Tab-separated table of C-alpha atoms in Angstrom:
chain	number	residue	atom	x	y	z
A	95	MET	CA	112.768	-134.517	103.456
A	96	GLU	CA	113.803	-133.488	99.957
A	97	LYS	CA	112.194	-136.610	98.514
A	98	SER	CA	108.973	-135.923	100.442
A	99	SER	CA	108.849	-132.321	99.189
A	100	SER	CA	109.474	-133.520	95.641
A	101	SER	CA	106.625	-136.039	95.920
A	102	ARG	CA	104.258	-133.359	97.215
A	103	GLY	CA	105.295	-131.091	94.376
A	104	LYS	CA	104.551	-133.796	91.810
A	105	LYS	CA	101.174	-134.462	93.411
A	106	ARG	CA	100.268	-130.756	93.255
A	107	GLU	CA	101.243	-130.676	89.580
A	108	ARG	CA	99.090	-133.741	88.901
A	109	ASP	CA	96.137	-132.284	90.830
A	110	GLU	CA	96.412	-129.066	88.836
A	111	GLU	CA	96.455	-131.125	85.667
A	112	ILE	CA	93.290	-132.932	86.776
A	113	GLY	CA	91.480	-129.648	87.231
A	114	THR	CA	92.648	-128.339	83.881
A	115	ALA	CA	91.611	-131.509	82.090
A	116	ALA	CA	88.201	-131.544	83.754
A	117	GLU	CA	87.604	-127.887	82.892
A	118	GLU	CA	88.455	-128.567	79.255
A	119	ILE	CA	85.892	-131.348	78.886
A	120	ASP	CA	83.038	-128.972	78.158
A	121	GLN	CA	85.008	-127.699	75.187
A	122	PHE	CA	84.798	-131.169	73.579
A	123	PRO	CA	81.096	-132.020	73.338
A	124	SER	CA	81.504	-134.925	70.921
A	125	LEU	CA	83.707	-137.997	70.909
A	126	GLU	CA	84.745	-137.220	67.344
A	127	GLU	CA	86.370	-133.989	68.520
A	128	ASN	CA	87.773	-135.572	71.661
A	129	LEU	CA	88.968	-138.998	70.536
A	130	THR	CA	92.757	-138.748	70.629
A	131	PHE	CA	95.308	-137.435	73.116
A	132	SER	CA	99.083	-137.207	73.268
A	133	ASP	CA	99.487	-137.919	76.985
A	134	THR	CA	98.235	-140.966	78.887
A	135	LEU	CA	97.582	-139.159	82.171
A	136	VAL	CA	95.568	-136.412	80.467
A	137	ALA	CA	93.532	-139.087	78.641
A	138	ILE	CA	92.815	-140.883	81.930
A	139	ARG	CA	91.805	-137.662	83.673
A	140	ILE	CA	89.337	-136.705	80.967
A	141	MET	CA	87.866	-140.227	80.635
A	142	ARG	CA	87.512	-140.348	84.408
A	143	ALA	CA	85.517	-137.111	84.377
A	144	GLN	CA	83.341	-138.513	81.569
A	145	PHE	CA	82.600	-141.779	83.392
A	146	PRO	CA	78.824	-142.272	83.227
A	147	HIS	CA	76.577	-141.966	86.251
A	148	ILE	CA	75.181	-145.420	87.018
A	149	ASP	CA	71.862	-145.701	88.847
A	150	LYS	CA	71.641	-147.920	91.944
A	151	ILE	CA	75.374	-148.717	91.905
A	152	THR	CA	77.940	-146.649	93.781
A	153	MET	CA	81.041	-146.894	91.663
A	154	GLN	CA	84.089	-144.677	91.478
A	155	PRO	CA	85.207	-144.017	87.891
A	156	PHE	CA	87.492	-146.464	86.132
A	157	ILE	CA	89.012	-146.614	82.662
A	158	LEU	CA	89.812	-149.630	80.512
A	159	ARG	CA	93.269	-150.085	79.051
A	160	SER	CA	91.617	-150.663	75.661
A	161	GLN	CA	90.085	-147.175	75.882
A	162	LEU	CA	93.542	-145.662	76.199
A	163	TYR	CA	94.662	-147.673	73.180
A	164	SER	CA	91.845	-146.029	71.207
A	165	SER	CA	93.013	-142.560	72.193
A	166	ILE	CA	96.796	-142.750	71.917
A	167	THR	CA	98.361	-144.139	68.753
A	168	ASP	CA	101.520	-145.489	70.395
A	169	ARG	CA	100.480	-148.409	72.602
A	170	THR	CA	104.023	-148.797	73.887
A	171	GLN	CA	103.799	-145.237	75.195
A	172	VAL	CA	100.537	-146.085	76.984
A	173	ASP	CA	102.019	-149.175	78.634
A	174	ARG	CA	105.189	-147.328	79.627
A	175	GLU	CA	103.318	-144.369	81.135
A	176	LEU	CA	100.832	-146.639	82.924
A	177	GLU	CA	103.708	-148.559	84.473
A	178	SER	CA	105.308	-145.323	85.654
A	179	LEU	CA	102.036	-144.065	87.182
A	180	ARG	CA	101.494	-147.446	88.854
A	181	ARG	CA	104.941	-147.374	90.441
A	182	GLU	CA	104.361	-143.812	91.617
A	183	LYS	CA	101.176	-145.095	93.339
A	184	VAL	CA	99.009	-142.699	91.364
A	185	LEU	CA	96.795	-145.472	90.007
A	186	ARG	CA	96.148	-149.197	90.234
A	187	ILE	CA	95.572	-151.677	87.430
A	188	PHE	CA	93.073	-154.517	87.892
A	189	LYS	CA	92.721	-157.688	85.837
A	190	LEU	CA	89.013	-158.059	85.086
A	191	ASN	CA	87.182	-161.363	85.189
A	192	THR	CA	85.396	-160.897	81.848
A	193	GLY	CA	86.861	-163.838	79.956
A	194	GLN	CA	88.982	-161.425	77.934
A	195	ASP	CA	92.296	-159.707	78.512
A	196	ASP	CA	90.613	-156.689	80.079
A	197	HIS	CA	92.277	-154.390	82.577
A	198	ALA	CA	90.635	-151.590	84.549
A	199	ILE	CA	92.571	-148.528	85.661
A	200	MET	CA	91.515	-146.621	88.756
A	201	PHE	CA	93.191	-143.783	90.617
A	202	VAL	CA	94.380	-144.898	94.054
A	203	ASP	CA	92.333	-142.144	95.724
A	204	ASP	CA	89.179	-143.419	94.000
A	205	TYR	CA	90.011	-147.002	94.954
A	206	LEU	CA	90.342	-145.988	98.609
A	207	LYS	CA	86.940	-144.276	98.387
A	208	GLN	CA	85.471	-147.490	96.994
A	209	ILE	CA	86.885	-149.418	99.958
A	210	ASP	CA	85.431	-146.820	102.328
A	211	LEU	CA	82.007	-147.482	100.800
A	212	VAL	CA	82.397	-151.171	101.666
A	213	MET	CA	83.325	-150.256	105.219
A	214	LYS	CA	80.336	-147.939	105.535
A	215	ARG	CA	77.944	-150.738	104.494
A	216	LEU	CA	79.448	-153.076	107.098
A	217	GLU	CA	79.602	-150.490	109.845
A	218	ALA	CA	76.222	-151.424	111.289
A	219	LYS	CA	76.364	-155.168	110.548
A	220	LYS	CA	79.943	-156.042	111.509
A	221	PRO	CA	81.578	-153.083	113.249
A	222	GLY	CA	84.312	-155.286	114.724
A	223	SER	CA	85.459	-156.417	111.299
A	224	LEU	CA	86.279	-152.978	109.939
A	225	VAL	CA	89.850	-153.140	111.222
A	226	ILE	CA	90.854	-155.588	108.468
A	227	PHE	CA	89.985	-152.996	105.822
A	228	GLU	CA	92.198	-150.441	107.564
A	229	TRP	CA	95.032	-152.972	107.576
A	230	PHE	CA	94.370	-153.679	103.909
A	231	LYS	CA	94.519	-149.978	102.994
A	232	THR	CA	97.491	-149.162	105.215
A	233	HIS	CA	99.753	-152.164	104.717
A	234	VAL	CA	98.733	-154.144	101.614
A	235	ILE	CA	97.804	-151.641	98.923
A	236	VAL	CA	100.833	-149.432	99.449
A	237	ALA	CA	103.272	-152.356	99.443
A	238	ARG	CA	101.881	-154.603	96.713
A	239	LEU	CA	101.393	-152.618	93.511
A	240	GLU	CA	100.975	-155.589	91.155
A	241	PRO	CA	97.494	-156.866	90.120
A	242	SER	CA	97.804	-160.038	92.213
A	243	ILE	CA	99.159	-161.274	95.532
A	244	ASP	CA	99.756	-164.713	97.068
A	245	HIS	CA	98.159	-165.830	100.323
A	246	GLN	CA	101.366	-165.851	102.324
A	247	GLU	CA	102.372	-162.318	101.343
A	248	LEU	CA	98.828	-161.063	101.943
A	249	CYS	CA	98.778	-162.433	105.488
A	250	SER	CA	102.310	-161.214	106.123
A	251	LEU	CA	101.419	-157.641	105.137
A	252	LEU	CA	98.116	-157.689	107.019
A	253	SER	CA	99.922	-158.876	110.140
A	254	PHE	CA	101.615	-155.479	110.438
A	255	GLY	CA	98.194	-154.364	111.674
A	256	GLY	CA	97.516	-157.250	114.036
A	257	GLU	CA	96.701	-160.943	114.252
A	258	VAL	CA	95.318	-162.216	110.933
A	259	LYS	CA	92.533	-164.792	110.976
A	260	ASP	CA	90.988	-166.863	108.205
A	261	GLU	CA	87.739	-164.924	108.500
A	262	HIS	CA	89.642	-161.717	107.748
A	263	VAL	CA	90.767	-163.012	104.352
A	264	SER	CA	87.303	-164.447	103.717
A	265	LEU	CA	85.773	-161.029	104.387
A	266	LEU	CA	88.112	-159.361	101.875
A	267	ILE	CA	87.017	-161.946	99.303
A	268	ASN	CA	83.304	-161.764	100.135
A	269	THR	CA	83.254	-157.969	99.874
A	270	GLY	CA	84.886	-158.077	96.443
A	271	LEU	CA	88.338	-156.708	97.274
A	272	LEU	CA	90.042	-159.963	96.359
A	273	VAL	CA	89.176	-162.657	93.815
A	274	SER	CA	90.581	-166.136	94.263
A	275	LYS	CA	92.486	-167.385	91.248
A	276	THR	CA	90.972	-170.827	91.819
A	277	ARG	CA	88.034	-169.516	89.785
A	278	GLN	CA	90.401	-169.397	86.820
A	279	LEU	CA	91.981	-172.728	87.840
A	280	ILE	CA	95.390	-171.064	88.074
A	281	ASP	CA	96.696	-171.093	91.635
A	282	PRO	CA	94.613	-171.633	94.783
A	283	ASN	CA	97.093	-169.582	96.820
A	284	MET	CA	96.878	-166.474	94.623
A	285	TYR	CA	94.373	-163.621	94.555
A	286	TRP	CA	93.585	-160.867	92.094
A	287	PHE	CA	92.993	-157.437	93.580
A	288	ALA	CA	89.471	-156.397	92.578
A	289	ILE	CA	87.099	-153.434	92.618
A	290	PRO	CA	84.071	-153.913	94.914
A	291	ASN	CA	80.600	-153.532	93.320
A	292	ILE	CA	81.949	-153.927	89.788
A	293	GLY	CA	80.284	-157.279	89.047
A	294	SER	CA	77.025	-156.032	87.528
A	295	ILE	CA	78.897	-153.371	85.566
A	296	LEU	CA	81.153	-156.010	84.006
A	297	LYS	CA	78.060	-157.964	82.974
A	298	GLY	CA	76.758	-154.813	81.317
A	299	LEU	CA	80.140	-154.245	79.683
A	300	SER	CA	80.013	-157.649	77.988
A	301	GLN	CA	76.373	-157.232	76.959
A	302	GLY	CA	76.943	-153.680	75.712
A	303	ARG	CA	79.829	-154.815	73.534
A	304	LYS	CA	77.637	-157.433	71.880
A	305	GLU	CA	74.760	-154.990	71.467
A	306	LEU	CA	76.927	-152.340	69.787
A	307	LEU	CA	78.599	-154.837	67.449
A	308	SER	CA	75.187	-156.279	66.585
A	309	LEU	CA	73.857	-152.801	65.874
A	310	LEU	CA	76.618	-152.146	63.339
A	311	SER	CA	76.379	-155.616	61.825
A	312	ARG	CA	72.776	-154.879	60.816
A	313	ARG	CA	73.771	-151.774	58.869
A	314	LYS	CA	74.183	-152.147	55.112
A	315	TYR	CA	77.887	-151.328	55.135
A	316	LYS	CA	78.495	-152.304	58.759
A	317	GLU	CA	79.203	-148.669	59.602
A	318	MET	CA	77.694	-145.466	61.014
A	319	MET	CA	78.721	-141.860	61.406
A	320	MET	CA	80.343	-141.317	64.801
A	321	VAL	CA	78.069	-138.331	65.523
A	322	SER	CA	74.913	-140.397	64.956
A	323	LEU	CA	76.197	-143.478	66.766
A	324	GLU	CA	77.243	-141.569	69.858
A	325	LYS	CA	73.664	-140.325	70.349
A	326	LYS	CA	72.215	-143.835	70.528
A	327	ARG	CA	71.484	-145.500	73.857
A	328	LEU	CA	72.329	-149.093	74.703
A	329	ARG	CA	69.565	-151.125	76.353
A	330	LEU	CA	71.736	-153.805	77.944
A	331	SER	CA	74.555	-151.792	79.509
A	332	PRO	CA	74.654	-149.210	82.311
A	333	LEU	CA	77.696	-147.728	80.575
A	334	ASP	CA	77.198	-145.125	77.892
A	335	MET	CA	77.910	-145.313	74.159
A	336	ARG	CA	81.077	-143.246	74.474
A	337	PHE	CA	82.535	-145.717	76.975
A	338	HIS	CA	81.824	-148.660	74.667
A	339	LEU	CA	83.044	-146.941	71.515
A	340	ARG	CA	86.411	-146.145	73.050
A	341	ASP	CA	86.672	-149.723	74.328
A	342	LEU	CA	85.821	-151.457	71.033
A	343	ILE	CA	87.974	-149.135	68.936
A	344	GLY	CA	90.930	-149.724	71.232
A	345	SER	CA	90.442	-153.504	71.308
A	346	GLY	CA	90.371	-153.624	67.508
A	347	HIS	CA	86.738	-154.664	67.022
A	348	LEU	CA	85.880	-151.305	65.476
A	349	LYS	CA	87.871	-148.832	63.445
A	350	THR	CA	87.377	-145.208	62.501
A	351	VAL	CA	87.667	-143.809	58.996
A	352	GLN	CA	87.714	-140.138	58.112
A	353	SER	CA	85.165	-139.191	55.456
A	354	PRO	CA	84.226	-135.846	53.858
A	355	THR	CA	81.207	-135.641	56.156
A	356	GLY	CA	82.969	-136.687	59.362
A	357	LEU	CA	84.323	-139.681	61.236
A	358	VAL	CA	82.861	-143.083	60.343
A	359	VAL	CA	82.834	-146.026	62.779
A	360	ARG	CA	83.113	-149.333	60.969
A	361	SER	CA	82.974	-152.920	62.148
A	362	LYS	CA	86.150	-154.848	61.336
A	363	ARG	CA	83.999	-157.891	60.605
A	364	ARG	CA	82.977	-156.285	57.359
A	365	LYS	CA	83.762	-158.520	54.385
A	366	PRO	CA	85.287	-157.066	51.190
């Protein structure tokens, strides 16, 4: 019972921290004033609250690992704190199928809401199939915290709910909760955990990266003031400029330089 009380206490502290972080967002109107943090969880909370509204796509907020790297100087600290939060089942980390070493971070509560959205869409079409999603939430997610799972372990965990059939696993794949590693030619018996509905957003992520880098490459010195750049809109991405700036700074494609007039964003492709 002591352990349970301790866990509830930690959760209350985290929830209070969420509220505090969200309330503070309005005090930081620009990315220049709100670029760096000292704590990974605080950074995630604030970036979550700043996740852009995306038309026609119901998506719970997620953060990229690269965005955290842009906000906290010590990457080892980020990785260590992410691992701790993952083990505490506060958040999940997803390997993204973007052709790069991209990882999305989503709070477990938001991930469960995303699964509920899948269930709601299927409620009218396949009401009898909804049980597999309950098994997935109850037995798989809580037990397997890593980004991937093999077929045998998946079926073993699902079987705590009832008899597992091939169509059950197929439904988890078809609704975007699992991605077969055969697509990456790695292991046909392994799956990545995935975020449903994220496909079109990932396409926009890749296109937005190219668009932003192209925008800077056309500038005389391959740079712009952060304040001016943040106000621009990207045509090819549903994600906003702030999201992309954090991502590209953290991944090393862009860097920031302090100038007398403010923060400058510069492309690292710039030649001397």
